[in-house]
């Protein structure tokens, strides 16, 4: 089994971030090292202000222990980090690893705005982190923030994607994850010739927390198993659409909970 380091926040209630990544990657037969970058009583959408534990003093101790124990990881998925200090600590640690794959979901904001508590300094340290990545998965807001191009709900992909690529090392891929075309939502990226490519699924009604976290975990898992980028993105969008459809079918009374994962996990196990 390959070892996948997953570093992102852990919310006790809400079913997003680590709570969704762990079952997805475990089903894909990874040995998952779960590294919470912060602990929250709930996620931040709809529950009020959560109780939060700052792990900036704990994280360096983790890295020191792992180094003494001679732990090494094959791949890594980085999601929400949360502070300049944590981002710098994580970047330094990853520089010391010989990873075959690093996927970064550069969580910065949405709907044209930085998330509360983030500033331009945080954007700068995120730029340093993504320079190591093999694949980055920003939404349209995060793509604009990383490139300095003004945010547009319907971005000029032929301008935005090359600007993102310039932030990355040679051979890496920038994938924007919330691109809308007609009645579809999906991913856009550049092919080897520099042409914009898109794959998506029908946009289903409603808003669902944690869809980006689930999509990132699926993409990292498929890429880590050697699948090419285009078929990975096509399959990941299909599976995420399946998860959202299952969530709708469940007629949940609490819309704050993340997407249902039952059918998605069954699809992964059948794919294995």
Coordinates of C-alpha atoms in Angstrom, one line a residue:
X1 CA 0.0 0.0 0.0
X2 CA 1.2 3.5 -0.8
X3 CA 1.3 6.0 2.1
X4 CA -0.7 9.2 1.6
X5 CA -0.1 12.2 3.9
X6 CA -3.3 14.2 4.2
X7 CA -2.9 17.6 5.9
X8 CA -6.1 19.7 6.4
X9 CA -8.5 20.7 9.1
X10 CA -10.6 18.3 11.1
X11 CA -14.1 19.3 12.1
X12 CA -15.8 17.1 14.7
X13 CA -19.2 17.8 13.1
X14 CA -19.8 18.5 9.5
X15 CA -18.4 15.7 7.4
X16 CA -15.9 17.7 5.4
X17 CA -12.1 18.0 5.0
X18 CA -10.3 15.1 6.8
X19 CA -13.6 13.5 7.7
X20 CA -14.3 13.0 4.0
X21 CA -10.8 12.5 2.7
X22 CA -10.0 9.6 5.1
X23 CA -12.8 7.2 4.0
X24 CA -12.2 8.1 0.3
X25 CA -8.5 7.4 0.4
X26 CA -8.8 4.3 2.6
X27 CA -11.3 2.9 0.2
X28 CA -8.6 3.5 -2.5
X29 CA -6.3 1.3 -0.5
X30 CA -3.9 4.0 0.8
X31 CA -2.2 3.9 4.1
X32 CA -3.4 7.3 5.2
X33 CA -1.4 9.6 7.6
X34 CA -4.0 12.1 8.8
X35 CA -2.4 15.4 9.9
X36 CA -5.0 17.9 11.2
X37 CA -3.9 21.5 10.6
X38 CA -6.5 22.7 13.0
X39 CA -9.3 21.2 15.2
X40 CA -12.8 22.6 15.1
X41 CA -16.0 21.7 16.9
X42 CA -17.8 22.1 13.6
X43 CA -17.0 23.5 10.2
X44 CA -17.6 27.2 9.7
X45 CA -20.7 27.2 7.5
X46 CA -24.0 27.5 9.3
X47 CA -23.1 26.4 12.9
X48 CA -22.0 29.7 14.3
X49 CA -18.4 30.3 15.5
X50 CA -16.7 27.0 16.2
X51 CA -14.3 26.2 19.0
X52 CA -10.9 26.0 17.4
X53 CA -7.6 24.6 18.6
X54 CA -4.5 26.2 17.1
X55 CA -1.9 23.5 16.3
X56 CA 1.0 25.7 15.3
X57 CA 3.0 24.6 18.3
X58 CA 2.1 20.9 17.9
X59 CA 2.9 20.6 14.2
X60 CA 6.7 21.2 14.5
X61 CA 6.8 18.5 17.2
X62 CA 5.0 16.1 14.8
X63 CA 7.5 16.8 12.1
X64 CA 10.4 16.3 14.5
X65 CA 9.0 13.1 15.7
X66 CA 8.4 11.8 12.2
X67 CA 11.9 12.7 11.3
X68 CA 13.4 10.8 14.3
X69 CA 11.1 7.8 13.5
X70 CA 12.3 7.9 9.9
X71 CA 8.8 8.1 8.5
X72 CA 8.5 8.8 4.8
X73 CA 5.4 9.3 2.6
X74 CA 4.8 8.4 -1.0
X75 CA 2.3 11.0 -1.8
X76 CA 0.6 14.0 -0.1
X77 CA -2.6 15.9 -0.3
X78 CA -2.7 19.4 1.3
X79 CA -6.0 21.2 1.9
X80 CA -6.9 23.9 4.4
X81 CA -3.9 25.0 6.4
X82 CA -5.1 28.1 8.1
X83 CA -2.2 30.4 9.1
X84 CA 1.0 31.8 7.7
X85 CA 3.1 30.0 10.3
X86 CA 1.5 26.6 9.7
X87 CA 1.9 27.0 5.9
X88 CA 5.6 27.8 6.3
X89 CA 6.1 24.9 8.6
X90 CA 4.4 22.5 6.2
X91 CA 6.3 23.9 3.2
X92 CA 9.6 23.3 5.0
X93 CA 8.7 19.7 5.9
X94 CA 7.5 18.8 2.4
X95 CA 10.7 20.1 0.9
X96 CA 12.5 17.4 2.9
X97 CA 10.3 14.6 1.5
X98 CA 10.8 12.7 -1.7
X99 CA 7.2 12.6 -2.8
X100 CA 6.1 11.0 -6.1
X101 CA 2.9 13.2 -6.0
X102 CA 2.0 16.4 -4.2
X103 CA -1.6 17.6 -4.7
X104 CA -2.5 21.0 -3.2
X105 CA -6.0 22.4 -2.8
X106 CA -5.0 26.0 -2.0
X107 CA -7.8 27.0 0.2
X108 CA -8.0 30.8 0.3
X109 CA -11.5 32.0 -0.4
X110 CA -14.7 31.8 -2.5
X111 CA -17.1 34.1 -4.3
X112 CA -14.4 36.6 -5.0
X113 CA -13.3 37.1 -1.4
X114 CA -10.7 35.8 1.0
X115 CA -11.9 33.7 3.8
X116 CA -12.2 35.5 7.2
X117 CA -8.8 35.7 8.9
X118 CA -6.7 35.5 5.7
X119 CA -4.8 38.4 4.1
X120 CA -2.2 39.0 1.4
X121 CA 0.6 37.5 3.5
X122 CA -1.3 34.2 3.5
X123 CA -1.7 34.3 -0.2
X124 CA 2.1 34.8 -0.5
X125 CA 2.9 31.8 1.6
X126 CA 0.4 29.7 -0.3
X127 CA 2.2 30.7 -3.5
X128 CA 5.4 29.2 -2.0
X129 CA 3.6 26.0 -1.1
X130 CA 2.1 25.4 -4.5
X131 CA 5.5 25.9 -6.2
X132 CA 6.3 22.4 -4.9
X133 CA 3.0 20.9 -6.2
X134 CA 2.5 18.5 -9.0
X135 CA -1.2 19.4 -9.2
X136 CA -3.1 22.3 -7.7
X137 CA -6.9 22.5 -7.4
X138 CA -8.0 26.1 -6.8
X139 CA -11.5 27.3 -7.4
X140 CA -12.0 30.4 -9.5
X141 CA -11.6 32.8 -6.5
X142 CA -8.4 31.1 -5.5
X143 CA -7.0 31.1 -9.0
X144 CA -7.6 34.9 -9.2
X145 CA -6.0 35.5 -5.8
X146 CA -2.9 33.4 -6.7
X147 CA -2.4 35.1 -10.0
X148 CA -3.4 38.7 -9.1
X149 CA -5.9 38.7 -11.9
X150 CA -9.2 40.4 -10.9
X151 CA -11.9 37.8 -10.0
X152 CA -14.7 37.1 -12.5
X153 CA -17.5 34.6 -11.8
X154 CA -17.0 33.5 -15.4
X155 CA -13.2 33.8 -15.8
X156 CA -11.2 34.1 -19.0
X157 CA -9.7 30.6 -18.8
X158 CA -7.3 31.2 -21.6
X159 CA -5.8 34.0 -19.6
X160 CA -6.2 32.6 -16.0
X161 CA -4.9 29.1 -16.5
X162 CA -1.5 30.1 -18.2
X163 CA -1.0 32.6 -15.3
X164 CA -1.6 29.8 -12.8
X165 CA 0.8 27.6 -14.7
X166 CA 3.5 30.2 -14.3
X167 CA 3.3 29.8 -10.5
X168 CA 4.2 26.1 -10.8
X169 CA 7.2 24.1 -11.5
X170 CA 7.8 22.5 -14.9
X171 CA 5.5 19.6 -15.6
X172 CA 2.9 20.5 -12.9
X173 CA -0.8 21.1 -13.7
X174 CA -3.2 23.8 -12.5
X175 CA -6.9 22.6 -12.5
X176 CA -9.7 25.0 -11.7
X177 CA -12.4 23.0 -10.0
X178 CA -15.6 25.1 -10.1
X179 CA -15.9 26.1 -13.7
X180 CA -19.5 26.4 -15.0
X181 CA -20.5 25.9 -18.6
X182 CA -24.2 26.0 -19.5
X183 CA -25.8 23.6 -17.1
X184 CA -22.6 21.8 -16.2
X185 CA -20.0 22.3 -13.5
X186 CA -16.6 20.8 -13.5
X187 CA -12.8 21.2 -14.0
X188 CA -10.7 23.2 -16.5
X189 CA -7.0 22.8 -17.3
X190 CA -4.5 23.2 -20.1
X191 CA -3.4 20.4 -22.3
X192 CA 0.1 20.0 -23.6
X193 CA -0.6 22.3 -26.5
X194 CA -1.9 25.0 -24.2
X195 CA -5.5 24.6 -25.1
X196 CA -8.2 24.8 -22.4
X197 CA -9.9 21.5 -21.6
X198 CA -13.1 21.0 -19.7
X199 CA -14.9 18.1 -18.2
X200 CA -18.0 18.4 -16.0
X201 CA -21.4 17.0 -15.0
X202 CA -24.9 18.4 -14.8
X203 CA -25.1 21.0 -12.0
X204 CA -27.5 19.7 -9.4
X205 CA -29.7 22.0 -7.3
X206 CA -28.6 23.1 -3.8
X207 CA -25.4 24.0 -2.0
X208 CA -23.3 21.2 -0.4
X209 CA -20.4 21.6 2.1
X210 CA -17.2 19.7 1.5
X211 CA -17.6 18.9 -2.2
X212 CA -14.2 20.4 -3.0
X213 CA -12.6 18.4 -0.2
X214 CA -14.1 15.2 -1.6
X215 CA -13.2 16.0 -5.1
X216 CA -9.6 16.7 -4.1
X217 CA -9.3 13.4 -2.3
X218 CA -10.6 11.5 -5.2
X219 CA -8.3 13.3 -7.7
X220 CA -5.2 12.7 -5.4
X221 CA -6.1 9.1 -5.0
X222 CA -6.6 8.4 -8.7
X223 CA -3.4 10.3 -9.7
X224 CA -1.4 8.5 -7.0
X225 CA -2.4 5.2 -8.5
X226 CA -0.9 6.2 -11.8
X227 CA -4.0 7.4 -13.7
X228 CA -3.6 10.2 -16.3
X229 CA -5.0 13.6 -15.5
X230 CA -7.8 13.9 -18.0
X231 CA -9.5 10.5 -17.2
X232 CA -8.9 11.2 -13.5
X233 CA -10.8 14.5 -13.7
X234 CA -13.6 12.9 -15.7
X235 CA -14.1 10.1 -13.2
X236 CA -13.7 12.3 -10.2
X237 CA -16.5 14.6 -11.5
X238 CA -18.7 11.7 -12.2
X239 CA -18.2 10.3 -8.7
X240 CA -18.8 13.7 -7.0
X241 CA -22.0 14.1 -9.0
X242 CA -23.0 10.7 -7.7
X243 CA -22.4 11.8 -4.2
X244 CA -24.4 15.0 -4.5
X245 CA -27.3 13.1 -6.1
X246 CA -27.3 10.6 -3.2
X247 CA -27.3 13.6 -0.8
X248 CA -30.4 15.0 -2.6
X249 CA -32.1 11.5 -2.5
X250 CA -31.6 11.3 1.3
X251 CA -33.9 14.4 1.8
X252 CA -31.7 15.5 4.7
X253 CA -33.2 17.8 7.4
X254 CA -29.8 19.3 8.2
X255 CA -28.2 20.9 5.1
X256 CA -25.0 21.8 6.9
X257 CA -23.7 18.2 6.8
X258 CA -21.2 17.3 4.0
X259 CA -22.2 15.2 1.0
X260 CA -23.2 11.5 1.3
X261 CA -20.3 9.2 0.5
X262 CA -22.0 5.7 0.3
X263 CA -22.4 5.4 -3.5
X264 CA -19.1 7.1 -4.1
X265 CA -17.3 4.6 -1.8
X266 CA -19.1 1.7 -3.5
X267 CA -17.9 3.0 -6.9
X268 CA -14.3 3.2 -5.6
X269 CA -14.4 -0.3 -4.3
X270 CA -15.8 -1.6 -7.6
X271 CA -13.1 0.4 -9.5
X272 CA -10.4 -1.3 -7.4

